[in-house]
Amino acid sequence: MAGIWFFGIGLAAGCGLIVYAVASVKPSERTVASDRAPGTEMPVPTGAPGCVATAKLIPSCGAWWGVAPDVFGGSPPTEAIAAAEQRMGRRADIVHVYHRGWDPFPTPQELRIARKRLLLINWKPSVRRTWAEIASGAIDDRIDRIAATIRHRLPRRFFLTIHHEPENDVREQPGSGMTAEDYAAMYRHVVLRLRDQGVRNAVTVMTYMGAPNWAAKPWFERLYPGDDVVDWIGLDPYADHRVNDFANLVDKRRDDHADWPGFYRWTQQRFPGKPIMMAEWGAFERHGDPGFKVSFFNSVRRQIRGYPQIKALVYFDSPIAPRGDTRFDSTVAAGRAFAELARAPYFSSTPVPDH
């Protein structure tokens, strides 16, 4: 979500630590997602015959189901994911975690999570250095230290995105060090440096905001760092007042940017061979339309098969997201609809690999 690095509380990103949270869940809402008592093991999708993950963690059937568990609340990550899974009634395939700067990762709690799930590690390498400085080697010692930690602690494959949503950080003034070309160079440098330091299990994601106004910028295409360092294409769309259903979410368009075809259509044209990850997605609470989340989650279940290039959905669950409440169970009815969506066979087709 745009601005995520600036709204943390508790263990907040602003302090250079991990951003995690767990919501306050009413007992009536918790039982909507599962009949099991809190703390019991969630159902694990067994997968369909012949459905496996590729070396780049692309599920051969359906799509991964993931969550960034109740961001900004400050709870330990294992508690946050346990609560989220209890509320939605199944184990997540992907858990989205956030780091920045010198913040070390993976943490011991993340390693526990990764025993049964895939990590999506979102890393902003520096909050002070420009992209151009990072690309020139200014924080290579930091990259090397992270690489050593990954090599020694995290043998399993994981997703890695570098400085997500770069669009609103671009400064096109000459010499700013923050141009679109600088971003592409920074991303390439970080990924190649990690590989040079022996990291072979990171599946890389280039995560865009996916908003029409940014996609219309003349520099937008120049953000891309190259096929050799990008395995998945990510986007972070949210259902605001302009969005009515899932189809509208993944292909947002605006009258004032009529040439933009929508993110999914653009990705099909620009990257036909790469999987798409909705690295963050969510529905804001609409006080004038309390049933919106129910209808929206139902639309995802109906429409997802029409977007076969989307291979992962990772929900951003937070009561205090920068633009509103994205909790999937902010009402009992919404929690019911989300739990039904989470347990749909499409999101249980391919089992999470154990290596």
Short mmCIF file of C-alpha atoms in Angstrom, two decimals:
data_model
loop_
_atom_site.label_atom_id
_atom_site.label_comp_id
_atom_site.label_asym_id
_atom_site.label_seq_id
_atom_site.Cartn_x
_atom_site.Cartn_y
_atom_site.Cartn_z
CA MET A 1 0.00 0.00 0.00
CA ALA A 2 1.34 3.45 -0.87
CA GLY A 3 2.72 5.08 2.24
CA ILE A 4 3.09 1.82 4.17
CA TRP A 5 6.56 2.76 5.28
CA PHE A 6 5.26 5.83 7.11
CA PHE A 7 2.25 4.68 9.10
CA GLY A 8 3.63 2.00 11.43
CA ILE A 9 2.94 1.93 15.14
CA GLY A 10 4.38 -0.31 17.83
CA LEU A 11 6.98 -2.32 15.96
CA ALA A 12 6.76 0.24 13.23
CA ALA A 13 8.58 0.58 9.97
CA GLY A 14 9.56 4.08 11.03
CA CYS A 15 11.77 2.50 13.69
CA GLY A 16 13.45 0.23 11.18
CA LEU A 17 11.78 -2.86 12.56
CA ILE A 18 9.30 -5.36 11.18
CA VAL A 19 5.74 -4.24 10.66
CA TYR A 20 3.23 -6.75 11.95
CA ALA A 21 -0.15 -6.68 13.56
CA VAL A 22 -3.06 -8.65 14.82
CA ALA A 23 -6.56 -7.30 14.97
CA SER A 24 -8.97 -7.35 17.85
CA VAL A 25 -11.42 -10.04 16.77
CA LYS A 26 -14.84 -10.42 18.30
CA PRO A 27 -15.71 -14.01 19.25
CA SER A 28 -18.68 -13.95 16.91
CA GLU A 29 -16.46 -12.94 14.01
CA ARG A 30 -13.76 -15.49 14.85
CA THR A 31 -16.19 -18.37 14.72
CA VAL A 32 -17.41 -17.25 11.31
CA ALA A 33 -14.12 -18.30 9.74
CA SER A 34 -13.68 -21.54 11.63
CA ASP A 35 -15.45 -23.76 14.12
CA ARG A 36 -12.12 -24.63 15.73
CA ALA A 37 -10.93 -23.23 19.02
CA PRO A 38 -8.28 -20.49 18.88
CA GLY A 39 -4.77 -21.89 18.57
CA THR A 40 -5.76 -25.18 16.92
CA GLU A 41 -4.21 -26.18 13.62
CA MET A 42 -5.88 -24.83 10.51
CA PRO A 43 -6.90 -27.07 7.61
CA VAL A 44 -4.09 -27.59 5.13
CA PRO A 45 -5.01 -27.80 1.44
CA THR A 46 -3.93 -31.18 0.13
CA GLY A 47 -3.88 -30.16 -3.52
CA ALA A 48 -5.25 -31.75 -6.66
CA PRO A 49 -3.53 -34.68 -8.42
CA GLY A 50 -0.64 -33.56 -10.60
CA CYS A 51 -0.61 -29.98 -9.32
CA VAL A 52 2.88 -28.84 -8.28
CA ALA A 53 4.93 -25.68 -7.90
CA THR A 54 7.67 -24.86 -10.39
CA ALA A 55 11.21 -23.82 -9.50
CA LYS A 56 9.98 -20.20 -9.54
CA LEU A 57 7.13 -21.07 -7.16
CA ILE A 58 4.45 -20.83 -9.84
CA PRO A 59 1.52 -23.10 -8.94
CA SER A 60 0.62 -25.29 -11.90
CA CYS A 61 -3.06 -25.24 -10.84
CA GLY A 62 -5.06 -22.39 -9.38
CA ALA A 63 -3.32 -19.69 -7.33
CA TRP A 64 -1.62 -19.26 -3.96
CA TRP A 65 -3.65 -17.76 -1.11
CA GLY A 66 -1.80 -15.36 1.18
CA VAL A 67 -2.12 -12.62 3.76
CA ALA A 68 -0.26 -9.72 5.32
CA PRO A 69 -1.76 -10.33 8.76
CA ASP A 70 -3.41 -7.32 10.32
CA VAL A 71 -0.65 -4.84 9.58
CA PHE A 72 0.23 -1.98 11.99
CA GLY A 73 -0.98 -3.61 15.22
CA GLY A 74 2.44 -4.60 16.58
CA SER A 75 1.79 -8.24 17.54
CA PRO A 76 4.52 -10.86 17.04
CA PRO A 77 4.33 -12.36 13.56
CA THR A 78 3.52 -15.90 14.68
CA GLU A 79 0.59 -14.59 16.74
CA ALA A 80 -0.55 -12.36 13.88
CA ILE A 81 -0.65 -15.17 11.33
CA ALA A 82 -2.24 -17.61 13.78
CA ALA A 83 -5.05 -15.13 14.45
CA ALA A 84 -5.55 -14.37 10.75
CA GLU A 85 -5.68 -18.05 9.85
CA GLN A 86 -8.14 -18.72 12.65
CA ARG A 87 -10.36 -15.94 11.35
CA MET A 88 -10.33 -17.11 7.73
CA GLY A 89 -10.44 -20.81 8.52
CA ARG A 90 -7.39 -22.09 6.66
CA ARG A 91 -3.63 -21.95 6.58
CA ALA A 92 -2.11 -19.28 4.36
CA ASP A 93 0.15 -20.32 1.50
CA ILE A 94 2.01 -16.98 1.59
CA VAL A 95 2.73 -14.64 4.50
CA HIS A 96 3.78 -11.09 3.60
CA VAL A 97 6.34 -9.46 5.94
CA TYR A 98 8.02 -6.05 5.76
CA HIS A 99 11.61 -4.95 6.42
CA ARG A 100 13.70 -1.91 5.72
CA GLY A 101 17.29 -0.75 6.01
CA TRP A 102 19.44 -2.61 8.53
CA ASP A 103 16.45 -4.52 9.86
CA PRO A 104 17.76 -8.14 9.87
CA PHE A 105 15.79 -10.89 8.17
CA PRO A 106 14.62 -13.57 8.17
CA THR A 107 13.82 -13.38 11.88
CA PRO A 108 13.42 -16.47 14.09
CA GLN A 109 9.64 -16.03 14.04
CA GLU A 110 9.64 -15.77 10.26
CA LEU A 111 11.63 -18.98 10.07
CA ARG A 112 8.94 -20.70 12.10
CA ILE A 113 6.30 -19.36 9.72
CA ALA A 114 8.33 -20.53 6.71
CA ARG A 115 8.32 -24.17 7.85
CA LYS A 116 4.79 -24.56 6.50
CA ARG A 117 4.26 -21.47 4.36
CA LEU A 118 6.00 -19.33 1.76
CA LEU A 119 7.44 -16.01 2.90
CA LEU A 120 6.98 -12.89 0.81
CA ILE A 121 9.75 -10.64 2.15
CA ASN A 122 9.28 -6.99 1.24
CA TRP A 123 12.59 -5.13 1.65
CA LYS A 124 13.32 -1.45 1.28
CA PRO A 125 17.14 -1.55 1.34
CA SER A 126 17.62 2.01 2.60
CA VAL A 127 15.57 4.94 3.86
CA ARG A 128 18.38 7.47 3.45
CA ARG A 129 20.34 6.48 0.36
CA THR A 130 19.08 7.26 -3.11
CA TRP A 131 18.48 4.53 -5.65
CA ALA A 132 21.51 5.74 -7.59
CA GLU A 133 23.71 5.47 -4.50
CA ILE A 134 22.51 1.95 -3.78
CA ALA A 135 23.14 0.97 -7.41
CA SER A 136 26.69 2.31 -7.12
CA GLY A 137 27.45 0.07 -4.15
CA ALA A 138 26.83 2.40 -1.19
CA ILE A 139 25.15 -0.30 0.93
CA ASP A 140 26.86 -3.42 -0.38
CA ASP A 141 27.93 -4.36 3.14
CA ARG A 142 24.28 -4.39 4.18
CA ILE A 143 23.28 -6.51 1.19
CA ASP A 144 26.11 -8.94 1.94
CA ARG A 145 25.04 -9.26 5.57
CA ILE A 146 21.46 -10.02 4.53
CA ALA A 147 22.75 -12.56 2.01
CA ALA A 148 24.76 -14.34 4.71
CA THR A 149 21.72 -14.49 6.99
CA ILE A 150 19.56 -15.94 4.22
CA ARG A 151 22.20 -18.54 3.30
CA HIS A 152 22.59 -19.75 6.87
CA ARG A 153 18.99 -19.53 8.10
CA LEU A 154 16.57 -19.84 5.20
CA PRO A 155 17.27 -22.80 2.92
CA ARG A 156 13.73 -22.88 1.49
CA ARG A 157 12.57 -20.83 -1.47
CA PHE A 158 10.86 -17.54 -0.71
CA PHE A 159 9.51 -14.49 -2.52
CA LEU A 160 11.48 -11.25 -2.39
CA THR A 161 10.34 -7.83 -3.55
CA ILE A 162 12.72 -4.85 -3.52
CA HIS A 163 11.32 -1.40 -2.62
CA HIS A 164 7.74 -2.06 -3.64
CA GLU A 165 5.50 0.59 -5.20
CA PRO A 166 8.33 2.80 -6.48
CA GLU A 167 6.06 5.02 -8.56
CA ASN A 168 5.33 7.64 -5.92
CA ASP A 169 9.02 7.87 -4.95
CA VAL A 170 10.23 8.77 -8.44
CA ARG A 171 11.81 12.22 -8.78
CA GLU A 172 12.62 12.88 -12.40
CA GLN A 173 14.86 15.89 -11.80
CA PRO A 174 18.35 15.36 -13.22
CA GLY A 175 20.77 14.29 -10.51
CA SER A 176 18.05 13.36 -8.01
CA GLY A 177 19.27 9.78 -7.87
CA MET A 178 15.60 8.75 -7.79
CA THR A 179 14.64 8.56 -11.45
CA ALA A 180 12.90 5.54 -12.95
CA GLU A 181 16.21 4.48 -14.46
CA ASP A 182 17.84 4.77 -11.04
CA TYR A 183 15.19 2.47 -9.59
CA ALA A 184 15.78 -0.16 -12.28
CA ALA A 185 19.53 0.03 -11.67
CA MET A 186 19.06 -0.25 -7.89
CA TYR A 187 16.79 -3.27 -8.18
CA ARG A 188 19.21 -5.00 -10.55
CA HIS A 189 22.18 -4.28 -8.32
CA VAL A 190 20.52 -5.63 -5.18
CA VAL A 191 19.33 -8.84 -6.84
CA LEU A 192 22.62 -9.52 -8.63
CA ARG A 193 24.62 -8.76 -5.48
CA LEU A 194 22.50 -11.21 -3.47
CA ARG A 195 23.06 -13.85 -6.14
CA ASP A 196 26.80 -13.17 -6.19
CA GLN A 197 26.77 -13.72 -2.43
CA GLY A 198 25.21 -17.15 -2.84
CA VAL A 199 21.48 -16.46 -2.49
CA ARG A 200 19.86 -18.87 -4.94
CA ASN A 201 16.47 -19.40 -3.34
CA ALA A 202 14.96 -15.91 -3.72
CA VAL A 203 12.09 -15.74 -6.23
CA THR A 204 11.96 -12.07 -7.18
CA VAL A 205 8.86 -9.91 -7.53
CA MET A 206 8.71 -6.46 -9.13
CA THR A 207 5.76 -4.83 -7.33
CA TYR A 208 3.95 -1.90 -8.92
CA MET A 209 1.19 0.22 -7.42
CA GLY A 210 -0.95 -0.62 -10.43
CA ALA A 211 -2.71 2.75 -10.48
CA PRO A 212 -3.69 4.36 -13.82
CA ASN A 213 -2.37 7.82 -12.93
CA TRP A 214 1.12 6.47 -12.30
CA ALA A 215 1.04 4.09 -15.26
CA ALA A 216 0.38 7.08 -17.52
CA LYS A 217 3.66 8.76 -16.54
CA PRO A 218 6.20 8.96 -19.38
CA TRP A 219 8.81 7.20 -17.23
CA PHE A 220 6.61 4.30 -16.10
CA GLU A 221 8.02 1.72 -18.52
CA ARG A 222 11.58 2.64 -17.52
CA LEU A 223 11.08 1.34 -13.97
CA TYR A 224 11.39 -2.26 -15.09
CA PRO A 225 14.79 -3.72 -14.15
CA GLY A 226 14.88 -6.61 -16.64
CA ASP A 227 13.56 -10.12 -17.17
CA ASP A 228 16.73 -11.73 -15.81
CA VAL A 229 16.18 -10.25 -12.33
CA VAL A 230 12.36 -10.38 -12.17
CA ASP A 231 10.51 -13.68 -11.79
CA TRP A 232 7.00 -12.40 -10.97
CA ILE A 233 5.13 -9.17 -11.66
CA GLY A 234 3.32 -7.78 -8.63
CA LEU A 235 0.66 -5.15 -8.10
CA ASP A 236 -0.99 -3.64 -5.04
CA PRO A 237 -4.58 -2.67 -5.94
CA TYR A 238 -7.25 -1.63 -3.44
CA ALA A 239 -11.00 -1.47 -3.86
CA ASP A 240 -11.75 2.21 -3.36
CA HIS A 241 -14.92 4.04 -4.40
CA ARG A 242 -14.04 3.55 -8.08
CA VAL A 243 -14.03 -0.26 -7.79
CA ASN A 244 -17.18 -2.39 -7.91
CA ASP A 245 -15.84 -5.92 -8.36
CA PHE A 246 -12.68 -7.99 -8.83
CA ALA A 247 -12.52 -7.42 -12.59
CA ASN A 248 -12.61 -3.68 -11.97
CA LEU A 249 -9.87 -4.03 -9.34
CA VAL A 250 -7.28 -5.80 -11.49
CA ASP A 251 -7.94 -3.64 -14.53
CA LYS A 252 -8.54 -0.23 -12.97
CA ARG A 253 -9.09 2.49 -15.54
CA ARG A 254 -9.86 6.21 -15.36
CA ASP A 255 -11.40 8.63 -17.83
CA ASP A 256 -8.52 11.05 -17.40
CA HIS A 257 -6.04 8.30 -18.39
CA ALA A 258 -8.01 6.68 -21.18
CA ASP A 259 -4.98 5.10 -22.90
CA TRP A 260 -4.20 2.85 -19.92
CA PRO A 261 -5.68 -0.60 -20.65
CA GLY A 262 -5.70 -1.78 -17.04
CA PHE A 263 -2.91 -3.52 -15.16
CA TYR A 264 -3.84 -7.08 -16.00
CA ARG A 265 -4.26 -6.29 -19.71
CA TRP A 266 -0.99 -4.35 -19.70
CA THR A 267 0.85 -7.21 -18.01
CA GLN A 268 -0.53 -9.73 -20.51
CA GLN A 269 0.82 -7.57 -23.33
CA ARG A 270 4.11 -6.55 -21.69
CA PHE A 271 4.99 -9.77 -19.79
CA PRO A 272 2.98 -12.62 -21.32
CA GLY A 273 5.22 -15.29 -19.83
CA LYS A 274 5.40 -14.04 -16.24
CA PRO A 275 3.01 -14.83 -13.39
CA ILE A 276 1.19 -12.01 -11.62
CA MET A 277 1.05 -11.67 -7.86
CA MET A 278 -1.43 -9.41 -6.14
CA ALA A 279 1.16 -8.73 -3.45
CA GLU A 280 -1.29 -6.52 -1.58
CA TRP A 281 -4.99 -6.20 -2.21
CA GLY A 282 -7.89 -5.20 -0.06
CA ALA A 283 -11.35 -3.70 0.18
CA PHE A 284 -11.95 -0.53 2.18
CA GLU A 285 -14.91 -0.29 4.48
CA ARG A 286 -17.74 1.76 2.92
CA HIS A 287 -19.88 3.31 5.61
CA GLY A 288 -22.59 4.14 3.11
CA ASP A 289 -22.54 0.61 1.70
CA PRO A 290 -22.03 -1.90 4.54
CA GLY A 291 -22.59 -4.84 2.20
CA PHE A 292 -19.82 -3.90 -0.22
CA LYS A 293 -17.15 -6.25 1.13
CA VAL A 294 -19.53 -9.19 0.89
CA SER A 295 -20.36 -8.50 -2.76
CA PHE A 296 -16.73 -7.76 -3.55
CA PHE A 297 -15.38 -11.00 -2.03
CA ASN A 298 -18.10 -12.94 -3.81
CA SER A 299 -16.99 -11.36 -7.10
CA VAL A 300 -13.44 -12.62 -6.55
CA ARG A 301 -14.74 -16.16 -6.22
CA ARG A 302 -16.82 -15.82 -9.40
CA GLN A 303 -14.24 -14.03 -11.55
CA ILE A 304 -10.77 -15.27 -10.57
CA ARG A 305 -10.71 -18.03 -13.19
CA GLY A 306 -10.96 -15.37 -15.87
CA TYR A 307 -7.48 -14.14 -14.90
CA PRO A 308 -5.24 -17.21 -15.24
CA GLN A 309 -2.02 -15.17 -15.21
CA ILE A 310 -2.75 -14.18 -11.59
CA LYS A 311 -1.03 -16.90 -9.59
CA ALA A 312 -1.11 -15.44 -6.06
CA LEU A 313 -3.46 -13.26 -3.99
CA VAL A 314 -2.04 -11.83 -0.75
CA TYR A 315 -4.64 -9.90 1.25
CA PHE A 316 -3.62 -6.77 3.22
CA ASP A 317 -5.52 -7.10 6.49
CA SER A 318 -5.49 -3.97 8.66
CA PRO A 319 -7.98 -1.94 10.68
CA ILE A 320 -5.85 1.19 10.22
CA ALA A 321 -4.49 1.08 6.69
CA PRO A 322 -3.57 4.56 5.42
CA ARG A 323 -6.83 4.91 3.48
CA GLY A 324 -9.23 2.94 5.65
CA ASP A 325 -10.22 -0.35 7.25
CA THR A 326 -9.29 -3.36 5.09
CA ARG A 327 -10.04 -6.09 7.64
CA PHE A 328 -11.66 -8.97 5.82
CA ASP A 329 -14.02 -9.60 8.74
CA SER A 330 -14.95 -6.06 9.75
CA THR A 331 -18.51 -7.40 9.74
CA VAL A 332 -19.77 -10.91 10.38
CA ALA A 333 -21.15 -11.14 6.85
CA ALA A 334 -17.85 -10.00 5.31
CA GLY A 335 -15.95 -12.56 7.38
CA ARG A 336 -18.27 -15.29 6.19
CA ALA A 337 -17.83 -14.32 2.53
CA PHE A 338 -14.04 -14.06 2.87
CA ALA A 339 -13.76 -17.44 4.60
CA GLU A 340 -15.78 -19.02 1.82
CA LEU A 341 -13.48 -17.41 -0.74
CA ALA A 342 -10.34 -18.52 1.13
CA ARG A 343 -11.49 -22.13 1.12
CA ALA A 344 -12.42 -22.17 -2.57
CA PRO A 345 -10.81 -25.14 -4.40
CA TYR A 346 -9.06 -22.75 -6.79
CA PHE A 347 -6.84 -21.59 -3.92
CA SER A 348 -6.18 -25.11 -2.66
CA SER A 349 -5.15 -26.83 -5.89
CA THR A 350 -1.37 -26.73 -5.52
CA PRO A 351 0.26 -27.64 -2.19
CA VAL A 352 3.04 -25.48 -0.79
CA PRO A 353 6.38 -27.20 -1.54
CA ASP A 354 8.28 -28.53 1.45
CA HIS A 355 11.70 -27.47 0.20
#
